XYZ file of C-alpha atoms in Angstrom:
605
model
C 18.347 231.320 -107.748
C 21.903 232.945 -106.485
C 24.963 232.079 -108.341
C 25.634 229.937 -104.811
C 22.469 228.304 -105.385
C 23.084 226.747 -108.497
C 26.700 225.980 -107.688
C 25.399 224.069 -105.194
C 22.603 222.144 -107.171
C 25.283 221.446 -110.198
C 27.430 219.894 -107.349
C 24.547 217.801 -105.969
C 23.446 216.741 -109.569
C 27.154 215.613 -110.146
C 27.300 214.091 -106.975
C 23.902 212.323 -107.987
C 24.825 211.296 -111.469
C 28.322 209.963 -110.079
C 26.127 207.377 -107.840
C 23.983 206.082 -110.449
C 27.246 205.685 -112.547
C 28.608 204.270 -109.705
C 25.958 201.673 -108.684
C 25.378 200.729 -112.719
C 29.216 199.676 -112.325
C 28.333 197.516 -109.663
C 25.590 195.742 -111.661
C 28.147 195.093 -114.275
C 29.720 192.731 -111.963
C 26.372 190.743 -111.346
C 26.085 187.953 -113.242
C 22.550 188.404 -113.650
C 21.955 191.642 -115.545
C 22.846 191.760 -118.781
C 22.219 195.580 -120.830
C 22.081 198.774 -120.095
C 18.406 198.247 -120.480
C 18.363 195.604 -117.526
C 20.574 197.658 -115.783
C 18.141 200.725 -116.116
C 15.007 198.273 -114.806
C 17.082 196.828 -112.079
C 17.767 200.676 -110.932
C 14.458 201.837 -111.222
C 12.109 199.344 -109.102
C 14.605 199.715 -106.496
C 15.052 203.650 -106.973
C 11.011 203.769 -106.974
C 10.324 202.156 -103.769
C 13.046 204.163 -101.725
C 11.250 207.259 -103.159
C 7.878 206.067 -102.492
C 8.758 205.155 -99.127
C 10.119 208.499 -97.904
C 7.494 210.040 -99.873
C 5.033 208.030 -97.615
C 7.096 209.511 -94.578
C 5.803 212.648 -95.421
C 2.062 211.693 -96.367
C 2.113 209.722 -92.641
C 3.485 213.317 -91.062
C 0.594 214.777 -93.226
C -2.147 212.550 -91.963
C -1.931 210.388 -88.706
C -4.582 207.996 -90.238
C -2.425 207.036 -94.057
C -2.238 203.103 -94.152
C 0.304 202.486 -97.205
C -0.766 200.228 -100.070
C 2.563 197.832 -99.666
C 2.641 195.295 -96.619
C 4.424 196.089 -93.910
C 7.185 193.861 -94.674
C 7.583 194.825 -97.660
C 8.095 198.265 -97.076
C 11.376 199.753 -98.424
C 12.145 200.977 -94.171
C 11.091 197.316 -93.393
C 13.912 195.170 -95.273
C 16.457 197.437 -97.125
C 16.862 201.025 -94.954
C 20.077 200.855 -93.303
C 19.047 200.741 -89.028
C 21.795 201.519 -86.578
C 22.502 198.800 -83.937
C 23.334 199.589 -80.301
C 26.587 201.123 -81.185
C 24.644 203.500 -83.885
C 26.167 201.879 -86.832
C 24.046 201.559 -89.248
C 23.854 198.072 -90.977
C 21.695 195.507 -93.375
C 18.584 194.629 -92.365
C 18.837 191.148 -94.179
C 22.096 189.535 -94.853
C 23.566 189.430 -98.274
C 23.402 186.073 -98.354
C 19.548 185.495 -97.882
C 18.642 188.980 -99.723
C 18.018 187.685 -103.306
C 16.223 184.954 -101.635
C 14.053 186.879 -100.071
C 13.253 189.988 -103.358
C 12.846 186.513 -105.621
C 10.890 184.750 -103.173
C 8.796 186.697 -101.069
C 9.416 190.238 -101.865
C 8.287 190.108 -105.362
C 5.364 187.393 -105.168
C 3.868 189.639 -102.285
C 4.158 192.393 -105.152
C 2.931 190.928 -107.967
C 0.150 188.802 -106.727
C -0.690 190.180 -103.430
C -1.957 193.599 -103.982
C -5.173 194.372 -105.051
C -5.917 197.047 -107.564
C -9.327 198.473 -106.809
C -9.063 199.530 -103.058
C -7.302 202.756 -104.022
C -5.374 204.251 -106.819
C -1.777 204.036 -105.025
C -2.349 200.076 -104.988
C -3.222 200.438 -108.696
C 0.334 202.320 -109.042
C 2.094 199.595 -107.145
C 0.083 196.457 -108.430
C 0.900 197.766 -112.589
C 4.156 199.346 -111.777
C 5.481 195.625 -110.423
C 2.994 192.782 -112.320
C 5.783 192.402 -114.869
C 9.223 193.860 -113.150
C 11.896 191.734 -112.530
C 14.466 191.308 -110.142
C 17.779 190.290 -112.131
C 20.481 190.767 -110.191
C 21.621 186.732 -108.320
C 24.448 188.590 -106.071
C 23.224 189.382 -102.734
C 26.396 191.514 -101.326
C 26.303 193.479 -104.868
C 22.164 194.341 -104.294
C 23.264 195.247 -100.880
C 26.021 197.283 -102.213
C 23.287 198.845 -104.567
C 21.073 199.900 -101.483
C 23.708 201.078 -99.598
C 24.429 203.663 -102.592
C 20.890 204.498 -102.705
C 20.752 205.510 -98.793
C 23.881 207.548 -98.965
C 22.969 209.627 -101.846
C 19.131 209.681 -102.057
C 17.265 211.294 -99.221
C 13.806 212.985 -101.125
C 13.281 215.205 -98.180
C 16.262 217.560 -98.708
C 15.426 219.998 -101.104
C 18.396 220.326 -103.482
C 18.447 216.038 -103.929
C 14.402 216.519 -104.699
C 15.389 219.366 -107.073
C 17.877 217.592 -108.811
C 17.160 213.797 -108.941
C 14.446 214.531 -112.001
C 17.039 216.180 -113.972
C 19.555 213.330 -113.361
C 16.955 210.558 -113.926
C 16.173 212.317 -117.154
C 19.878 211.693 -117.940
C 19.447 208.188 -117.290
C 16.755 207.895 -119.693
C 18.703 209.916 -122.203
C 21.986 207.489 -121.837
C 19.426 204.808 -122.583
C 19.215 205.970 -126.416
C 21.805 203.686 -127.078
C 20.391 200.402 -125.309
C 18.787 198.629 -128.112
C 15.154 199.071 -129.303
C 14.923 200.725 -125.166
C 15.805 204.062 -127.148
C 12.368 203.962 -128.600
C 11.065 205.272 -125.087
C 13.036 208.345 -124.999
C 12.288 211.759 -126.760
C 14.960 214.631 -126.367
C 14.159 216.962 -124.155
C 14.147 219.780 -126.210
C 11.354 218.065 -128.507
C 8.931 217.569 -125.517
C 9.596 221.147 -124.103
C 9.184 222.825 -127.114
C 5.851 220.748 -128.362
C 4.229 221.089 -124.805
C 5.302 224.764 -125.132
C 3.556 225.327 -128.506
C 0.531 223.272 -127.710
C 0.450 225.693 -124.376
C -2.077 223.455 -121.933
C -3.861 226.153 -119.768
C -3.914 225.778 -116.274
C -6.401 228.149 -115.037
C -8.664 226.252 -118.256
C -8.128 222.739 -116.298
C -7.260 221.595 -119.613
C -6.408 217.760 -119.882
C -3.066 216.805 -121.613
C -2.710 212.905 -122.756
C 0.031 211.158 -124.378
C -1.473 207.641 -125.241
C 2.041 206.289 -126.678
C 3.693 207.678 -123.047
C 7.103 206.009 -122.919
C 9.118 206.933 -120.185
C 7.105 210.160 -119.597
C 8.742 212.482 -121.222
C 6.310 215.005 -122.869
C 4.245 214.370 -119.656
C 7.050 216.097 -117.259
C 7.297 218.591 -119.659
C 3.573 219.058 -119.401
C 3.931 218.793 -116.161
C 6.426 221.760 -116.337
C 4.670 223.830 -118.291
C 1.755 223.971 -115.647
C 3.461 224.860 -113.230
C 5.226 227.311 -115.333
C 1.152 228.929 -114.750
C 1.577 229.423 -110.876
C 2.088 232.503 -109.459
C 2.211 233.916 -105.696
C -1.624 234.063 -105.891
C -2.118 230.379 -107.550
C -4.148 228.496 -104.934
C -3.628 224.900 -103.373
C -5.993 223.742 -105.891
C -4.303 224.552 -108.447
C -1.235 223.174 -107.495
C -3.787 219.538 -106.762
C -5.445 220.012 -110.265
C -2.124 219.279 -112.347
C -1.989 215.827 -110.913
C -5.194 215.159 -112.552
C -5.161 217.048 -115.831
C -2.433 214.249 -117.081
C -2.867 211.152 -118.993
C -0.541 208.423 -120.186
C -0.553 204.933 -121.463
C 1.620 202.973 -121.968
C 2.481 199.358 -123.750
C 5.477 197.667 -122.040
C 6.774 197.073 -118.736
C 9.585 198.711 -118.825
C 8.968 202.010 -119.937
C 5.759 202.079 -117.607
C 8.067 201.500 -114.886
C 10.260 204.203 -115.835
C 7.135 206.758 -116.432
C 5.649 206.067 -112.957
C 8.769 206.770 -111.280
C 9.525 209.501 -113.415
C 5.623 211.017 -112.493
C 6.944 210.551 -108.739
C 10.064 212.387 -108.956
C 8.205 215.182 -110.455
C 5.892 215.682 -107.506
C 2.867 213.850 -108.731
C 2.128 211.864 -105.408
C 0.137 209.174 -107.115
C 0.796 208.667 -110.815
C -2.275 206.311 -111.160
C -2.966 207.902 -114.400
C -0.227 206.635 -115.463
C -1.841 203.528 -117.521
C -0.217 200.115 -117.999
C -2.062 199.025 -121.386
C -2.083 198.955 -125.396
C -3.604 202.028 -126.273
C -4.136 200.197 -129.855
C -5.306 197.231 -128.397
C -8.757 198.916 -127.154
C -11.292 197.759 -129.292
C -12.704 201.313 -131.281
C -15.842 201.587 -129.501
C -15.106 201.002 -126.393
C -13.661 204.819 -126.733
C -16.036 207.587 -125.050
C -16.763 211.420 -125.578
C -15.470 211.313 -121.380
C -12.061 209.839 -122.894
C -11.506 212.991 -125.179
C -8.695 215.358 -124.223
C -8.245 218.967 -124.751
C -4.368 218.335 -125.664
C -2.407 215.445 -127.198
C 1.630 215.542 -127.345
C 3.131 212.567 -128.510
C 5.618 210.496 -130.630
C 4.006 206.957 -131.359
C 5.954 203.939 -132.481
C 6.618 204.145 -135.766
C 7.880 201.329 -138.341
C 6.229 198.797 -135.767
C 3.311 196.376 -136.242
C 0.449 195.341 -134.166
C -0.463 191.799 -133.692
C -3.045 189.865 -135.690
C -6.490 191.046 -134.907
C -5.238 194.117 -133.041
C -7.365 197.183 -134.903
C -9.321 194.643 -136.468
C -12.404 196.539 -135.763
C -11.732 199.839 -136.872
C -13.542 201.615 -139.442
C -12.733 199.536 -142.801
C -11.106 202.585 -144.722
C -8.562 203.226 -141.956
C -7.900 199.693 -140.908
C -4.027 199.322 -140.720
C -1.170 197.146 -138.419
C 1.390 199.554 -138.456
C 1.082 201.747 -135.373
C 2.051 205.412 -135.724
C -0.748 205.326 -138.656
C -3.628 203.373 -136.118
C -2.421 206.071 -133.170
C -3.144 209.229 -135.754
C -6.770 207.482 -136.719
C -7.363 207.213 -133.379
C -6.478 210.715 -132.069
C -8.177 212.195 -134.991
C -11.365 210.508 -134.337
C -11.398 209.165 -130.934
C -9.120 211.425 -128.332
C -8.472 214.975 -129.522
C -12.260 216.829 -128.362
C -13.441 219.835 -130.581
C -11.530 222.516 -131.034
C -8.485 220.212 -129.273
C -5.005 220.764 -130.106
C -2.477 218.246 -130.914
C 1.126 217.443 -131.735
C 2.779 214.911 -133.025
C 6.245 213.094 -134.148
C 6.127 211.378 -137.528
C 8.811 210.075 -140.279
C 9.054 211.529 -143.382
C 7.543 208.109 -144.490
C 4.079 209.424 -143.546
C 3.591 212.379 -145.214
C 4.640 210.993 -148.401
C 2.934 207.550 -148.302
C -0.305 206.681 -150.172
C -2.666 204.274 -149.565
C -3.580 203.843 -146.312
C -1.510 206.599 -145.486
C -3.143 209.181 -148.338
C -6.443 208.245 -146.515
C -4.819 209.065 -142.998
C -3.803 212.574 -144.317
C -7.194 213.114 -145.662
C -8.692 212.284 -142.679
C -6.078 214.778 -141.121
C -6.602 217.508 -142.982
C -10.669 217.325 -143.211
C -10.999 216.599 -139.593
C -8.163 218.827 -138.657
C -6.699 222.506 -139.357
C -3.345 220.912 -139.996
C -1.806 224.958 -139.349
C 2.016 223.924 -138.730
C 4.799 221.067 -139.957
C 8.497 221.638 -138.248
C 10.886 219.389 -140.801
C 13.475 218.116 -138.355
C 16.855 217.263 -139.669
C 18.548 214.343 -139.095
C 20.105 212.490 -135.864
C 17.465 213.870 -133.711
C 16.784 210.769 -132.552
C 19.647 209.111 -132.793
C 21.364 206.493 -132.501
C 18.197 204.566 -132.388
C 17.227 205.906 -135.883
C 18.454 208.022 -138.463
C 15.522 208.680 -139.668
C 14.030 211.808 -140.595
C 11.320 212.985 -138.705
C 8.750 216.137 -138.205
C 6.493 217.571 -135.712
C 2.799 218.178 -136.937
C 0.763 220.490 -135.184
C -3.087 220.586 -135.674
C -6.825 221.500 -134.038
C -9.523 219.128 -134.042
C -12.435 220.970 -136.019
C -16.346 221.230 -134.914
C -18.280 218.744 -136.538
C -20.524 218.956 -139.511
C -23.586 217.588 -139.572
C -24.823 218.496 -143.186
C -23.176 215.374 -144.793
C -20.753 217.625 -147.160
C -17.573 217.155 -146.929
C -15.388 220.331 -145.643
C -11.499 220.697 -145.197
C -10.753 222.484 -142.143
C -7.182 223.006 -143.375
C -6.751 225.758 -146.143
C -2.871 226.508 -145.555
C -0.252 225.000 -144.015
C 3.191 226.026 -143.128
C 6.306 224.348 -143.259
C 9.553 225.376 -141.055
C 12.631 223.724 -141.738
C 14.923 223.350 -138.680
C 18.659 223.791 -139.326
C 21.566 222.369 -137.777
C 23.178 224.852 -135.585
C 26.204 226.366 -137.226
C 29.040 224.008 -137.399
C 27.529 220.928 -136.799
C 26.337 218.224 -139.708
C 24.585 216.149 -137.528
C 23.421 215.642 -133.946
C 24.381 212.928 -131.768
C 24.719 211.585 -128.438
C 27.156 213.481 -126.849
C 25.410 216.517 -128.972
C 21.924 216.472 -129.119
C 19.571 219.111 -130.308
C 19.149 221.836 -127.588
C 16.078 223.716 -126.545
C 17.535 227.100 -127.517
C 17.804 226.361 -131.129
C 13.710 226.215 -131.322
C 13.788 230.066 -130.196
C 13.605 231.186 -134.127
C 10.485 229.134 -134.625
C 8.796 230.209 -131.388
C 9.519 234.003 -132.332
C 7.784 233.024 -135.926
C 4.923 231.369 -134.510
C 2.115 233.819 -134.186
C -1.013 233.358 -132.822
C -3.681 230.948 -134.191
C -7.061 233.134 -132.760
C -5.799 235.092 -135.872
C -4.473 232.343 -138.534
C -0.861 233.199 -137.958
C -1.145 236.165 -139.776
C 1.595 237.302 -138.088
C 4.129 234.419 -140.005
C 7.034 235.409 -142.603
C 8.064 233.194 -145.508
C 11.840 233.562 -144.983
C 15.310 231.253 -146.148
C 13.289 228.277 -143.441
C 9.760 228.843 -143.991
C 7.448 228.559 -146.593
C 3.325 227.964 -146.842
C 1.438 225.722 -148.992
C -1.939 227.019 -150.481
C -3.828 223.778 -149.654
C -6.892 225.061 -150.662
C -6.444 226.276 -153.780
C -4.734 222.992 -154.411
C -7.622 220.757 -153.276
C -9.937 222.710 -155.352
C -7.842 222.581 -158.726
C -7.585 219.065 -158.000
C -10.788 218.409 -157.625
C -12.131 220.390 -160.736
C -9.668 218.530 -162.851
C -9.961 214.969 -161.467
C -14.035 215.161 -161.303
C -14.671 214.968 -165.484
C -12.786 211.722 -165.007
C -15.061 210.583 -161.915
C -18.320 211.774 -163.680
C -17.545 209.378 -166.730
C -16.651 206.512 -164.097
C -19.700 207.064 -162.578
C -21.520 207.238 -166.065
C -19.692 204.468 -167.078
C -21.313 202.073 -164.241
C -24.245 203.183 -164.266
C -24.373 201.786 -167.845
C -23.049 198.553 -167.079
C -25.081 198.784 -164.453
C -28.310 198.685 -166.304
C -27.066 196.284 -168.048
C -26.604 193.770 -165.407
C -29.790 194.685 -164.407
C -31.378 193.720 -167.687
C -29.249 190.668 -167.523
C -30.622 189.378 -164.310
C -34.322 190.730 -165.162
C -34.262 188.268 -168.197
C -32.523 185.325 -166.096
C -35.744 185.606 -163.388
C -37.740 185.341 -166.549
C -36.239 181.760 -167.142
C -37.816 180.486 -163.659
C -40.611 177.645 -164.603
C -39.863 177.657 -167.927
C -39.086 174.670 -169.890
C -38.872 175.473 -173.497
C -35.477 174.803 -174.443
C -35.252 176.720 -177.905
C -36.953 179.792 -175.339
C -33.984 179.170 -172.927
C -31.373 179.320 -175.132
C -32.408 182.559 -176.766
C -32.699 184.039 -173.305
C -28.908 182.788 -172.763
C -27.645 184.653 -175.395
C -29.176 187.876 -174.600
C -28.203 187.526 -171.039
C -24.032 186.692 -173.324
C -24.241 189.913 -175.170
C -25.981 192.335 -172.056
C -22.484 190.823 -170.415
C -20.391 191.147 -172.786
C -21.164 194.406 -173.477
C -21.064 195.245 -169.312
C -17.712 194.322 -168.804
C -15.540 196.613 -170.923
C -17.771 199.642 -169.429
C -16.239 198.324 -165.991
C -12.856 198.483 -167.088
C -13.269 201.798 -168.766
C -14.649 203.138 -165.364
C -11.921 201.592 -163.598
C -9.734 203.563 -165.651
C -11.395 206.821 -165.649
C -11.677 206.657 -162.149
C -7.815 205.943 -162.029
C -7.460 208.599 -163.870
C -8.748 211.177 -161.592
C -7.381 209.446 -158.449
C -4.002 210.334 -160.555
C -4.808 213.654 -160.230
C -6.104 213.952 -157.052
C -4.525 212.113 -154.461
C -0.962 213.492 -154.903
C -2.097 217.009 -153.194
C -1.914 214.739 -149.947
C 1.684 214.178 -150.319
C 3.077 216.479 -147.699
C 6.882 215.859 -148.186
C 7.541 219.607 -149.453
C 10.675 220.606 -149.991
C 11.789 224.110 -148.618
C 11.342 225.883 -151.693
C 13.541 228.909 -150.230
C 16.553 226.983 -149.897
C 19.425 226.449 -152.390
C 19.977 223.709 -153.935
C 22.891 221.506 -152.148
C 25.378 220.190 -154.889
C 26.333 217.100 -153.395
C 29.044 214.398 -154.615
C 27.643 211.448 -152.272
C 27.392 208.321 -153.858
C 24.334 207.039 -152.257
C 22.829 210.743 -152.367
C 22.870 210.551 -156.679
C 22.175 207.050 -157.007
C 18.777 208.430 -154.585
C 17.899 211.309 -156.656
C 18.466 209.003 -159.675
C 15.930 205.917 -158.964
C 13.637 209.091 -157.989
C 13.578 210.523 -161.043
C 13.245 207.112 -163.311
C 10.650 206.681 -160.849
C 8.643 209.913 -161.394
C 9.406 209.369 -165.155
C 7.711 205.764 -165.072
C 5.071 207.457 -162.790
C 4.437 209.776 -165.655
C 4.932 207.258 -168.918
C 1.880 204.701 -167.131
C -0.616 207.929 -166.831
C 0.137 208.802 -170.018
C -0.096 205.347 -171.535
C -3.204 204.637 -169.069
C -5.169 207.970 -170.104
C -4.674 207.330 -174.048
C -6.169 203.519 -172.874
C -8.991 204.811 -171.561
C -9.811 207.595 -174.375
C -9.183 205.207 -176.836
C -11.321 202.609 -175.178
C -14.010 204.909 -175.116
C -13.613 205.919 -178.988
C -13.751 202.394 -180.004
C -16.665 201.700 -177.649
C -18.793 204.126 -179.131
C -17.910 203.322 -182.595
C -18.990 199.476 -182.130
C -22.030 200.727 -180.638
């Protein structure tokens, strides 16, 4: 592109931006919208149907038989394009003051209700794309003043408007950040472009790219991108076709579908019917199929959210869970990602340190998974919706076993701690994190066909020995296991005598017999139940000592240590360490309990 070139394109793109600006200022006035998230809805159902329509002028010059999917009336030529009377001046179709009656009244309900989804997939686009929009504006002569905007600025057949309206609607979606919980549907830029970069989706493979958390589309048009990064002069027509169909997104609520269909549009996919207008979550575990499986996953689920009641409810019992990031990582793991797929993923800091549910996640994670790379983000990323910190995990779904061992696909992982770029503390709005600073981490990448053999530890990155870890863990936590084990098995047989000498009461009468048998059946108890608690204890013992090697919140052991004089900073580091020093007083105290136990045990006996 000449210097003249992109003079011109920055000129159109401000020229762009300073209409959308422009015709948000005019919604301000109207009564009916209230937010910058309202706003943003209001804009886009109107923005996607004057795209759609010239896009179907081009489609109709294409093919003499196209029949569009939206009524004739209700076609964005047929009741808001501008037409020029007698005089060629070009004026309203409808009259301000009958124009909300007509979106609320006929418009809409034609929309909504009128369309039916299985004839093709562009009727599936416009049937999910408008079930739940809403028309908020009451002010006819300001929604006229809105369309007349739209005509002025927005004509999709002229190249450098085409070029430039993605980049300005991804400015939109960026300036939404600040609207609420809305800022939950946008990931900067520089995120999606550098995961879809480092999970590389091959073209010439056909390899299928979902994000089933989608948002407003953003790792998808960076997907996107990177395809058609792939084409050359000697790419064919097919190829070109084939992206459209080797993208997959879902996604939850109305308003961020909306803004990922027309987002899919503006990015030259003609008919974004892949584009899915469900809860991932909310589809029940096995109604999942091996022909649902992608080769590539790039996401950043909801985290800190909860699913309804009975949402999940059928998962497998070990990873059932409400809160969503962790049911989206149990289902990629086991129900999306195919063999040998490769994934990455946003997640808090709260998930590679939890337990629980969350220990069992991570073991799930890095069993199923070669869990090769974690990028620590600082934070502000993503804010001002949240402060908190966040990383990017990067992983490949491993071949099944079918030997019913158990093997860890992940032996090391790697850690790379992004810094701030020099002189800045924090990111923000009006300075977000840029695309360029990633360029250190993609020139320490490597290759994975030969384990990254190629990576450095340096002052940012560091490895972890999993392995070796998991194996010391093991060998120290299974004495502790084996005497659980031994320890019910005892009790065990115990029970078992106890209920072989209650059948023997059945039919019998003798009273002085009975009674005898009762106080057998006392003592086999009696003697049961502190072997129970002393294998509850031995086996809490060696969960002690094993399930910590699935905390992943490593600190970069390469940096220096930050002397800091914040307040809240201390009083953190101080309720840590009482914490780890209670952690460490109750194994103590609860290892001694069980040895003791034992001793005293074997003594009586």
């Amino acid at each position: 592109m000449s210097i003249a070139q992109v003079e011109r394109y920055e000129k159109n793109s401000m020229n762009l931006s300073s209409t959308i600006k422009s015709i948000q200022d005019i919604m301000r006035k109207d009564d009916g919208v209230d937010g910058d998230a309202q706003r943003l809805g209001q804009l886009t159902w109107m923005l996607f149907l004057k795209v759609f329509d010239q896009r179907e002028e081009e489609w109709e010059d294409d093919n003499a038989a196209y029949k569009s999917p939206l009524p004739e009336r209700y076609r964005w030529r047929n009741w808001a394009a501008y037409k020029a009377d007698a005089d060629g001046k070009k004026k309203p179709q409808i009259a301000g003051s009958e124009l909300i009656s007509f979106v609320n009244n006929e418009l809409f309900p034609s929309l909504k209700d009128q369309i039916d989804a299985s004839k093709s997939p562009q009727h599936k686009v416009i049937k999910q794309v408008f079930e739940d929009a809403n028309n908020y504006m009451k002010s006819g002569p300001q929604m006229l003043a809105v369309i007349e905007k739209l005509e002025a600025a927005i004509n999709f057949h002229d190249f450098k408007t085409r070029a430039s309206l993605g980049d300005v609607y991804e400015q939109m979606l960026n300036d939404l950040r600040g609207a609420g919980n809305a800022g939950e549907f946008y990931t900067p830029r520089a995120i999606t472009a550098f995961m879809a970069d480092r999970v590389n989706p091959r073209l010439d493979k056909r390899e299928t790219v979902m994000d089933p958390a989608c948002g407003t589309g953003g790792f998808l048009t960076a997907a996107i991108d990177h395809f058609r990064n792939q084409l050359s002069k000697k790419s064919s027509a097919e190829d070109k076709r084939a992206i459209e169909e080797l993208i997959h997104g879902i996604e939850k609520k109305q308003l961020p579908h909306l803004l990922c269909t027309t987002n899919m549009l503006l990015h030259g996919i003609d008919v974004p019917s892949q584009i899915e207008h469900r809860n991932t979550l909310g589809i029940g575990w096995n109604e999942w199929s091996a022909n649902d499986k992608v080769d590539c996953i790039i996401t950043n689920p909801p985290f800190g959210g909860y699913e309804d009641d009975g949402v999940g409810s059928d998962y497998p019992a070990d990873l059932r869970t409400r809160e969503t990031a962790d049911m989206f990582i149990a289902l990629i793991i086991k129900k999306l990602l195919k063999e040998n797929g490769r994934a990455a993923v946003v997640l808090p800091d709260g998930f590679l340190f939890g337990d629980g549910i969350k220990g069992t996640l991570k073991k799930l994670l890095l069993r199923d998974c070669k869990l090769h790379t974690i990028i620590r983000l600082p934070k502000g990323v993503f804010a001002p919706y949240t402060t908190i910190k966040t990383n990017l995990l990067f992983f490949t779904k491993g071949a099944a076993a079918d030997d019913g061992t158990e093997h860890f696909r992940t032996d090391t992982i790697w850690f790379y701690e992004h810094p701030y770029p020099k002189g800045y503390k924090s990111y923000s709005k009006t300075k977000p994190i840029r695309l360029e600073e990633f360029k250190s981490e993609q020139e320490w990448w490597g290759d994975e066909a030969n384990d990254f053999a190629d990576r450095v530890e340096n002052e940012f990155s560091w490895k972890v020995d999993f392995k070796t870890k998991r194996e010391q863990a093991e060998a120290a936590a299974q004495p502790h296991w084996q005497r659980a084990e031994d320890l019910n098995n005892q009790a065990a047989a115990l029970e078992g005598d106890a209920g072989n000498l209650r059948k023997s009461l059945i039919g019998t009468t003798d009273a002085a017999y009975r009674e005898k048998i009762d106080a057998q059946i006392t003592e086999l108890r009696a003697k049961a139940e502190p072997l129970r608690l002393q294998a509850r204890d031995a086996q809490a013992a060696g969960d002690r000592i094993y399930w910590p090697i699935f905390n992943l919140d490593i600190k970069n052991p390469n940096a220096p240590e930050e002397e800091t004089h914040d307040p809240d900073l201390l009083l953190e580091k101080y309720k840590k360490l009482v914490g780890d020093i209670e952690e460490t007083e109750n194994q103590i105290k609860s290892e001694l309990a069980a040895a003791l136990a034992h001793h005293f045990f074997s003594e009586d006996a």
